[in-house]
């Protein structure tokens, strides 16, 4: 069974509502391919490796969180950009990308799916465009949270907190990917621990000075659940095939 490109775009837009967000790049159809789609491949980033894997899987469309085009980037089609576009166009593959809308969806988005993986239910949102999530928790200390996150994600997690911080954790906050700038909003929301993908220099000092723990668990690692959840749900509703392809990334 196949559906039209327009129908698939409408399904993604209807679910994710990109018009609600002020984003860093275009959401929706970024590269137009064949008109009829029977198989969708999802992944985190529209890398050359993912595009090549999608070609091998005979995909008609690719659905990702990190697309090809971003605000302020060099607009020339050279080097790696040429290589990725050349593959997509030569094989007539559609590329759909949703950034903040994919982070924010309350059921299928990156934050909701990461919370589900970690066993946490969001009870409130915080931060710019209310992307961050807050949940009640019960851990003896921040190290226990870091150990839990590392075990679930299958990779080490970086924990930064004050040297004498042994307070129990009753509230956790998280926002996937590169959301280290949300740390102060998480502190204001009453979190004992904040989890995101990356840490920058200022957050280490804030964690040590406030006693609110900061856990960096990997940008890719925290954002690999939303794309397959959304694409899988839409594919199920429309009766087409879906496959998630994981491209390893240490970040």
PDB file of C-alpha atoms in Angstrom:
ATOM      1  CA  UNK A   1       0.000   0.000   0.000  1.00  0.00           C
ATOM      2  CA  UNK A   2       1.196   3.537  -0.715  1.00  0.00           C
ATOM      3  CA  UNK A   3      -0.032   7.040   0.068  1.00  0.00           C
ATOM      4  CA  UNK A   4       0.638  10.424  -1.482  1.00  0.00           C
ATOM      5  CA  UNK A   5       3.411  12.698  -0.312  1.00  0.00           C
ATOM      6  CA  UNK A   6       0.796  15.347   0.456  1.00  0.00           C
ATOM      7  CA  UNK A   7      -1.175  12.976   2.680  1.00  0.00           C
ATOM      8  CA  UNK A   8       1.954  11.999   4.602  1.00  0.00           C
ATOM      9  CA  UNK A   9       2.946  15.634   5.101  1.00  0.00           C
ATOM     10  CA  UNK A  10      -0.546  16.472   6.320  1.00  0.00           C
ATOM     11  CA  UNK A  11      -0.413  13.580   8.779  1.00  0.00           C
ATOM     12  CA  UNK A  12       2.928  14.695  10.214  1.00  0.00           C
ATOM     13  CA  UNK A  13       1.832  18.347  10.379  1.00  0.00           C
ATOM     14  CA  UNK A  14      -1.485  17.422  11.953  1.00  0.00           C
ATOM     15  CA  UNK A  15       0.207  15.427  14.680  1.00  0.00           C
ATOM     16  CA  UNK A  16       3.121  17.762  15.421  1.00  0.00           C
ATOM     17  CA  UNK A  17       1.535  21.179  14.719  1.00  0.00           C
ATOM     18  CA  UNK A  18       4.742  22.972  13.645  1.00  0.00           C
ATOM     19  CA  UNK A  19       2.911  26.296  13.305  1.00  0.00           C
ATOM     20  CA  UNK A  20       2.874  26.524  17.124  1.00  0.00           C
ATOM     21  CA  UNK A  21       6.659  26.848  17.381  1.00  0.00           C
ATOM     22  CA  UNK A  22       9.334  29.418  16.727  1.00  0.00           C
ATOM     23  CA  UNK A  23      12.110  27.194  15.436  1.00  0.00           C
ATOM     24  CA  UNK A  24      15.681  27.287  14.112  1.00  0.00           C
ATOM     25  CA  UNK A  25      14.887  25.839  10.698  1.00  0.00           C
ATOM     26  CA  UNK A  26      12.036  24.694   8.430  1.00  0.00           C
ATOM     27  CA  UNK A  27       9.750  21.961   9.734  1.00  0.00           C
ATOM     28  CA  UNK A  28       7.993  19.581   7.362  1.00  0.00           C
ATOM     29  CA  UNK A  29       9.050  18.527   3.867  1.00  0.00           C
ATOM     30  CA  UNK A  30      12.635  19.688   3.328  1.00  0.00           C
ATOM     31  CA  UNK A  31      13.457  17.750   0.156  1.00  0.00           C
ATOM     32  CA  UNK A  32      10.775  16.660  -2.312  1.00  0.00           C
ATOM     33  CA  UNK A  33      10.993  13.143  -3.693  1.00  0.00           C
ATOM     34  CA  UNK A  34       8.602  10.688  -5.292  1.00  0.00           C
ATOM     35  CA  UNK A  35       4.898  11.368  -5.151  1.00  0.00           C
ATOM     36  CA  UNK A  36       3.806   8.025  -3.718  1.00  0.00           C
ATOM     37  CA  UNK A  37       5.243   6.607  -0.499  1.00  0.00           C
ATOM     38  CA  UNK A  38       5.046   3.029   0.734  1.00  0.00           C
ATOM     39  CA  UNK A  39       8.018   2.829   3.115  1.00  0.00           C
ATOM     40  CA  UNK A  40       9.327   5.396   5.613  1.00  0.00           C
ATOM     41  CA  UNK A  41      12.665   5.203   7.384  1.00  0.00           C
ATOM     42  CA  UNK A  42      13.130   7.239  10.557  1.00  0.00           C
ATOM     43  CA  UNK A  43      16.355   8.346  12.201  1.00  0.00           C
ATOM     44  CA  UNK A  44      17.760  11.107  14.376  1.00  0.00           C
ATOM     45  CA  UNK A  45      19.790  13.088  11.840  1.00  0.00           C
ATOM     46  CA  UNK A  46      19.737  13.360   8.042  1.00  0.00           C
ATOM     47  CA  UNK A  47      23.352  12.235   7.798  1.00  0.00           C
ATOM     48  CA  UNK A  48      24.908  10.652   4.735  1.00  0.00           C
ATOM     49  CA  UNK A  49      25.029   7.339   6.597  1.00  0.00           C
ATOM     50  CA  UNK A  50      21.285   7.437   7.306  1.00  0.00           C
ATOM     51  CA  UNK A  51      20.459   8.393   3.718  1.00  0.00           C
ATOM     52  CA  UNK A  52      22.590   5.522   2.412  1.00  0.00           C
ATOM     53  CA  UNK A  53      20.897   3.113   4.830  1.00  0.00           C
ATOM     54  CA  UNK A  54      17.480   4.358   3.709  1.00  0.00           C
ATOM     55  CA  UNK A  55      18.439   3.783   0.084  1.00  0.00           C
ATOM     56  CA  UNK A  56      19.479   0.218   0.948  1.00  0.00           C
ATOM     57  CA  UNK A  57      16.131  -0.251   2.717  1.00  0.00           C
ATOM     58  CA  UNK A  58      14.319   0.977  -0.436  1.00  0.00           C
ATOM     59  CA  UNK A  59      12.692   3.838   1.462  1.00  0.00           C
ATOM     60  CA  UNK A  60      10.524   6.397  -0.279  1.00  0.00           C
ATOM     61  CA  UNK A  61      10.813   8.890   2.582  1.00  0.00           C
ATOM     62  CA  UNK A  62      13.029   9.678   5.549  1.00  0.00           C
ATOM     63  CA  UNK A  63      11.718  11.235   8.781  1.00  0.00           C
ATOM     64  CA  UNK A  64      14.261  12.876  11.108  1.00  0.00           C
ATOM     65  CA  UNK A  65      14.643  15.267  14.023  1.00  0.00           C
ATOM     66  CA  UNK A  66      17.715  17.040  12.632  1.00  0.00           C
ATOM     67  CA  UNK A  67      17.185  17.994   9.000  1.00  0.00           C
ATOM     68  CA  UNK A  68      19.521  19.628   6.494  1.00  0.00           C
ATOM     69  CA  UNK A  69      18.644  23.308   6.788  1.00  0.00           C
ATOM     70  CA  UNK A  70      19.144  25.655   9.731  1.00  0.00           C
ATOM     71  CA  UNK A  71      18.775  29.356  10.288  1.00  0.00           C
ATOM     72  CA  UNK A  72      22.013  31.247   9.625  1.00  0.00           C
ATOM     73  CA  UNK A  73      23.880  28.400   7.923  1.00  0.00           C
ATOM     74  CA  UNK A  74      25.954  28.794   4.771  1.00  0.00           C
ATOM     75  CA  UNK A  75      23.478  28.362   1.901  1.00  0.00           C
ATOM     76  CA  UNK A  76      25.946  26.986  -0.632  1.00  0.00           C
ATOM     77  CA  UNK A  77      25.412  23.416  -1.849  1.00  0.00           C
ATOM     78  CA  UNK A  78      28.975  22.134  -1.607  1.00  0.00           C
ATOM     79  CA  UNK A  79      30.863  19.420   0.262  1.00  0.00           C
ATOM     80  CA  UNK A  80      28.784  17.368   2.687  1.00  0.00           C
ATOM     81  CA  UNK A  81      25.577  19.225   1.792  1.00  0.00           C
ATOM     82  CA  UNK A  82      26.017  18.406  -1.897  1.00  0.00           C
ATOM     83  CA  UNK A  83      26.690  14.756  -1.065  1.00  0.00           C
ATOM     84  CA  UNK A  84      23.549  14.373   1.046  1.00  0.00           C
ATOM     85  CA  UNK A  85      21.290  16.232  -1.387  1.00  0.00           C
ATOM     86  CA  UNK A  86      22.754  14.367  -4.335  1.00  0.00           C
ATOM     87  CA  UNK A  87      21.838  11.027  -2.777  1.00  0.00           C
ATOM     88  CA  UNK A  88      18.307  12.136  -1.904  1.00  0.00           C
ATOM     89  CA  UNK A  89      17.612  13.577  -5.342  1.00  0.00           C
ATOM     90  CA  UNK A  90      19.234  10.730  -7.280  1.00  0.00           C
ATOM     91  CA  UNK A  91      17.016   8.214  -5.488  1.00  0.00           C
ATOM     92  CA  UNK A  92      13.921  10.451  -5.414  1.00  0.00           C
ATOM     93  CA  UNK A  93      13.603  10.199  -1.607  1.00  0.00           C
ATOM     94  CA  UNK A  94      11.478  12.643   0.387  1.00  0.00           C
ATOM     95  CA  UNK A  95      13.041  14.150   3.495  1.00  0.00           C
ATOM     96  CA  UNK A  96      10.749  15.218   6.345  1.00  0.00           C
ATOM     97  CA  UNK A  97      12.278  16.961   9.371  1.00  0.00           C
ATOM     98  CA  UNK A  98      10.686  18.265  12.570  1.00  0.00           C
ATOM     99  CA  UNK A  99      12.802  19.893  15.254  1.00  0.00           C
ATOM    100  CA  UNK A 100      11.061  21.568  18.225  1.00  0.00           C
ATOM    101  CA  UNK A 101       7.630  20.116  17.344  1.00  0.00           C
ATOM    102  CA  UNK A 102       9.153  16.647  17.673  1.00  0.00           C
ATOM    103  CA  UNK A 103      10.701  17.521  21.032  1.00  0.00           C
ATOM    104  CA  UNK A 104       7.412  18.819  22.389  1.00  0.00           C
ATOM    105  CA  UNK A 105       4.694  16.323  21.431  1.00  0.00           C
ATOM    106  CA  UNK A 106       3.131  15.195  24.737  1.00  0.00           C
ATOM    107  CA  UNK A 107       2.928  11.520  23.776  1.00  0.00           C
ATOM    108  CA  UNK A 108       5.273  10.730  20.882  1.00  0.00           C
ATOM    109  CA  UNK A 109       7.885  13.485  21.212  1.00  0.00           C
ATOM    110  CA  UNK A 110      11.488  13.217  22.358  1.00  0.00           C
ATOM    111  CA  UNK A 111      10.826  14.485  25.878  1.00  0.00           C
ATOM    112  CA  UNK A 112       7.743  12.327  26.406  1.00  0.00           C
ATOM    113  CA  UNK A 113       9.473   9.246  25.029  1.00  0.00           C
ATOM    114  CA  UNK A 114      12.620   9.790  27.109  1.00  0.00           C
ATOM    115  CA  UNK A 115      10.456  10.205  30.203  1.00  0.00           C
ATOM    116  CA  UNK A 116       8.671   6.969  29.349  1.00  0.00           C
ATOM    117  CA  UNK A 117      11.990   5.164  28.906  1.00  0.00           C
ATOM    118  CA  UNK A 118      13.138   6.414  32.316  1.00  0.00           C
ATOM    119  CA  UNK A 119       9.832   5.616  34.007  1.00  0.00           C
ATOM    120  CA  UNK A 120       8.886   9.239  34.656  1.00  0.00           C
ATOM    121  CA  UNK A 121       5.496  10.899  34.062  1.00  0.00           C
ATOM    122  CA  UNK A 122       5.581  14.622  33.350  1.00  0.00           C
ATOM    123  CA  UNK A 123       3.411  16.696  35.691  1.00  0.00           C
ATOM    124  CA  UNK A 124       4.463  20.148  34.444  1.00  0.00           C
ATOM    125  CA  UNK A 125       6.362  21.937  31.680  1.00  0.00           C
ATOM    126  CA  UNK A 126       8.953  24.701  31.959  1.00  0.00           C
ATOM    127  CA  UNK A 127      11.395  26.764  29.948  1.00  0.00           C
ATOM    128  CA  UNK A 128      11.191  28.549  26.615  1.00  0.00           C
ATOM    129  CA  UNK A 129       8.163  27.379  24.613  1.00  0.00           C
ATOM    130  CA  UNK A 130       7.456  24.995  27.539  1.00  0.00           C
ATOM    131  CA  UNK A 131       9.655  22.272  26.071  1.00  0.00           C
ATOM    132  CA  UNK A 132      11.053  21.016  29.386  1.00  0.00           C
ATOM    133  CA  UNK A 133       9.309  18.406  31.550  1.00  0.00           C
ATOM    134  CA  UNK A 134       9.093  17.939  35.320  1.00  0.00           C
ATOM    135  CA  UNK A 135       8.226  14.736  37.177  1.00  0.00           C
ATOM    136  CA  UNK A 136       7.995  13.623  40.777  1.00  0.00           C
ATOM    137  CA  UNK A 137      10.684  11.134  41.733  1.00  0.00           C
ATOM    138  CA  UNK A 138      12.105   9.132  44.621  1.00  0.00           C
ATOM    139  CA  UNK A 139      15.870   8.623  44.591  1.00  0.00           C
ATOM    140  CA  UNK A 140      18.272   8.717  47.553  1.00  0.00           C
ATOM    141  CA  UNK A 141      20.665  11.095  45.768  1.00  0.00           C
ATOM    142  CA  UNK A 142      21.656  12.471  42.361  1.00  0.00           C
ATOM    143  CA  UNK A 143      24.177   9.697  41.704  1.00  0.00           C
ATOM    144  CA  UNK A 144      21.326   7.178  41.758  1.00  0.00           C
ATOM    145  CA  UNK A 145      19.546   9.194  39.064  1.00  0.00           C
ATOM    146  CA  UNK A 146      22.709   9.335  36.940  1.00  0.00           C
ATOM    147  CA  UNK A 147      23.185   5.580  37.320  1.00  0.00           C
ATOM    148  CA  UNK A 148      19.579   4.966  36.266  1.00  0.00           C
ATOM    149  CA  UNK A 149      19.875   7.237  33.218  1.00  0.00           C
ATOM    150  CA  UNK A 150      23.154   5.606  32.169  1.00  0.00           C
ATOM    151  CA  UNK A 151      21.700   2.112  32.505  1.00  0.00           C
ATOM    152  CA  UNK A 152      18.605   2.930  30.456  1.00  0.00           C
ATOM    153  CA  UNK A 153      20.460   4.787  27.700  1.00  0.00           C
ATOM    154  CA  UNK A 154      23.349   2.348  27.589  1.00  0.00           C
ATOM    155  CA  UNK A 155      26.097   4.945  27.858  1.00  0.00           C
ATOM    156  CA  UNK A 156      27.907   6.876  30.603  1.00  0.00           C
ATOM    157  CA  UNK A 157      26.215   9.984  31.970  1.00  0.00           C
ATOM    158  CA  UNK A 158      28.157  13.024  33.185  1.00  0.00           C
ATOM    159  CA  UNK A 159      27.010  14.150  36.649  1.00  0.00           C
ATOM    160  CA  UNK A 160      27.947  17.548  38.098  1.00  0.00           C
ATOM    161  CA  UNK A 161      26.780  18.719  41.509  1.00  0.00           C
ATOM    162  CA  UNK A 162      28.118  20.237  44.711  1.00  0.00           C
ATOM    163  CA  UNK A 163      30.725  18.233  46.570  1.00  0.00           C
ATOM    164  CA  UNK A 164      28.527  17.798  49.651  1.00  0.00           C
ATOM    165  CA  UNK A 165      25.206  17.268  47.862  1.00  0.00           C
ATOM    166  CA  UNK A 166      23.537  14.212  49.387  1.00  0.00           C
ATOM    167  CA  UNK A 167      19.968  15.459  49.453  1.00  0.00           C
ATOM    168  CA  UNK A 168      17.241  13.093  48.263  1.00  0.00           C
ATOM    169  CA  UNK A 169      15.769  13.650  44.815  1.00  0.00           C
ATOM    170  CA  UNK A 170      12.023  14.235  44.837  1.00  0.00           C
ATOM    171  CA  UNK A 171      11.686  16.148  41.556  1.00  0.00           C
ATOM    172  CA  UNK A 172      13.483  15.635  38.242  1.00  0.00           C
ATOM    173  CA  UNK A 173      13.419  17.899  35.187  1.00  0.00           C
ATOM    174  CA  UNK A 174      14.579  17.100  31.682  1.00  0.00           C
ATOM    175  CA  UNK A 175      14.772  18.427  28.139  1.00  0.00           C
ATOM    176  CA  UNK A 176      16.458  16.376  25.433  1.00  0.00           C
ATOM    177  CA  UNK A 177      19.354  17.338  23.162  1.00  0.00           C
ATOM    178  CA  UNK A 178      21.244  20.595  23.537  1.00  0.00           C
ATOM    179  CA  UNK A 179      19.029  22.139  26.217  1.00  0.00           C
ATOM    180  CA  UNK A 180      21.721  23.095  28.722  1.00  0.00           C
ATOM    181  CA  UNK A 181      20.406  26.683  28.666  1.00  0.00           C
ATOM    182  CA  UNK A 182      17.211  25.380  30.336  1.00  0.00           C
ATOM    183  CA  UNK A 183      19.105  24.630  33.554  1.00  0.00           C
ATOM    184  CA  UNK A 184      18.221  27.864  35.345  1.00  0.00           C
ATOM    185  CA  UNK A 185      14.541  27.413  34.432  1.00  0.00           C
ATOM    186  CA  UNK A 186      14.712  23.862  35.807  1.00  0.00           C
ATOM    187  CA  UNK A 187      16.175  25.211  39.063  1.00  0.00           C
ATOM    188  CA  UNK A 188      13.369  27.770  39.241  1.00  0.00           C
ATOM    189  CA  UNK A 189      10.859  24.952  38.677  1.00  0.00           C
ATOM    190  CA  UNK A 190      12.098  23.272  41.865  1.00  0.00           C
ATOM    191  CA  UNK A 191      14.066  20.405  40.314  1.00  0.00           C
ATOM    192  CA  UNK A 192      16.655  18.528  42.339  1.00  0.00           C
ATOM    193  CA  UNK A 193      18.200  17.127  39.151  1.00  0.00           C
ATOM    194  CA  UNK A 194      18.168  18.309  35.524  1.00  0.00           C
ATOM    195  CA  UNK A 195      18.862  15.933  32.630  1.00  0.00           C
ATOM    196  CA  UNK A 196      19.694  16.928  29.069  1.00  0.00           C
ATOM    197  CA  UNK A 197      22.078  15.869  26.322  1.00  0.00           C
ATOM    198  CA  UNK A 198      24.970  18.294  26.681  1.00  0.00           C
ATOM    199  CA  UNK A 199      26.668  20.495  29.249  1.00  0.00           C
ATOM    200  CA  UNK A 200      28.444  23.815  28.659  1.00  0.00           C
ATOM    201  CA  UNK A 201      30.946  25.544  30.913  1.00  0.00           C
ATOM    202  CA  UNK A 202      28.524  27.793  32.871  1.00  0.00           C
ATOM    203  CA  UNK A 203      26.242  24.933  33.944  1.00  0.00           C
ATOM    204  CA  UNK A 204      28.990  23.160  35.867  1.00  0.00           C
ATOM    205  CA  UNK A 205      29.441  26.190  38.121  1.00  0.00           C
ATOM    206  CA  UNK A 206      25.688  26.595  38.600  1.00  0.00           C
ATOM    207  CA  UNK A 207      25.333  22.955  39.608  1.00  0.00           C
ATOM    208  CA  UNK A 208      28.126  23.218  42.164  1.00  0.00           C
ATOM    209  CA  UNK A 209      26.846  26.493  43.592  1.00  0.00           C
ATOM    210  CA  UNK A 210      23.118  25.678  43.753  1.00  0.00           C
ATOM    211  CA  UNK A 211      23.305  22.003  44.716  1.00  0.00           C
ATOM    212  CA  UNK A 212      20.950  21.133  41.854  1.00  0.00           C
ATOM    213  CA  UNK A 213      22.556  18.277  39.949  1.00  0.00           C
ATOM    214  CA  UNK A 214      23.158  18.468  36.199  1.00  0.00           C
ATOM    215  CA  UNK A 215      23.288  15.263  34.149  1.00  0.00           C
ATOM    216  CA  UNK A 216      24.502  15.291  30.547  1.00  0.00           C
ATOM    217  CA  UNK A 217      23.467  12.011  28.941  1.00  0.00           C
ATOM    218  CA  UNK A 218      24.239  12.625  25.268  1.00  0.00           C
ATOM    219  CA  UNK A 219      22.525  14.690  22.587  1.00  0.00           C
ATOM    220  CA  UNK A 220      21.904  11.774  20.244  1.00  0.00           C
ATOM    221  CA  UNK A 221      21.253   9.363  23.090  1.00  0.00           C
ATOM    222  CA  UNK A 222      18.439  11.454  24.550  1.00  0.00           C
ATOM    223  CA  UNK A 223      16.845  12.207  21.159  1.00  0.00           C
ATOM    224  CA  UNK A 224      16.696   8.791  19.488  1.00  0.00           C
ATOM    225  CA  UNK A 225      13.182   7.889  20.656  1.00  0.00           C
ATOM    226  CA  UNK A 226      10.876  10.579  19.257  1.00  0.00           C
ATOM    227  CA  UNK A 227      11.477  10.081  15.535  1.00  0.00           C
ATOM    228  CA  UNK A 228      10.638   6.359  15.477  1.00  0.00           C
ATOM    229  CA  UNK A 229       7.668   6.915  17.785  1.00  0.00           C
ATOM    230  CA  UNK A 230       6.115   9.593  15.562  1.00  0.00           C
ATOM    231  CA  UNK A 231       6.966   7.959  12.244  1.00  0.00           C
ATOM    232  CA  UNK A 232       5.811   4.577  13.521  1.00  0.00           C
ATOM    233  CA  UNK A 233       2.492   5.960  14.723  1.00  0.00           C
ATOM    234  CA  UNK A 234       1.806   7.834  11.479  1.00  0.00           C
ATOM    235  CA  UNK A 235       2.807   4.823   9.389  1.00  0.00           C
ATOM    236  CA  UNK A 236       0.462   2.637  11.425  1.00  0.00           C
ATOM    237  CA  UNK A 237      -2.424   5.055  10.960  1.00  0.00           C
ATOM    238  CA  UNK A 238      -1.832   5.351   7.212  1.00  0.00           C
ATOM    239  CA  UNK A 239      -1.088   1.678   6.580  1.00  0.00           C
ATOM    240  CA  UNK A 240       2.458   2.060   5.234  1.00  0.00           C
ATOM    241  CA  UNK A 241       5.720   0.435   6.319  1.00  0.00           C
ATOM    242  CA  UNK A 242       8.161   1.990   8.774  1.00  0.00           C
ATOM    243  CA  UNK A 243      11.668   1.150   9.926  1.00  0.00           C
ATOM    244  CA  UNK A 244      13.891   2.978  12.408  1.00  0.00           C
ATOM    245  CA  UNK A 245      17.574   2.975  11.517  1.00  0.00           C
ATOM    246  CA  UNK A 246      20.014   3.782  14.300  1.00  0.00           C
ATOM    247  CA  UNK A 247      23.226   5.501  13.180  1.00  0.00           C
ATOM    248  CA  UNK A 248      25.644   5.311  16.086  1.00  0.00           C
ATOM    249  CA  UNK A 249      26.779   8.638  17.457  1.00  0.00           C
ATOM    250  CA  UNK A 250      28.911   9.108  20.595  1.00  0.00           C
ATOM    251  CA  UNK A 251      27.552  12.630  21.190  1.00  0.00           C
TER     252      UNK A 251
END
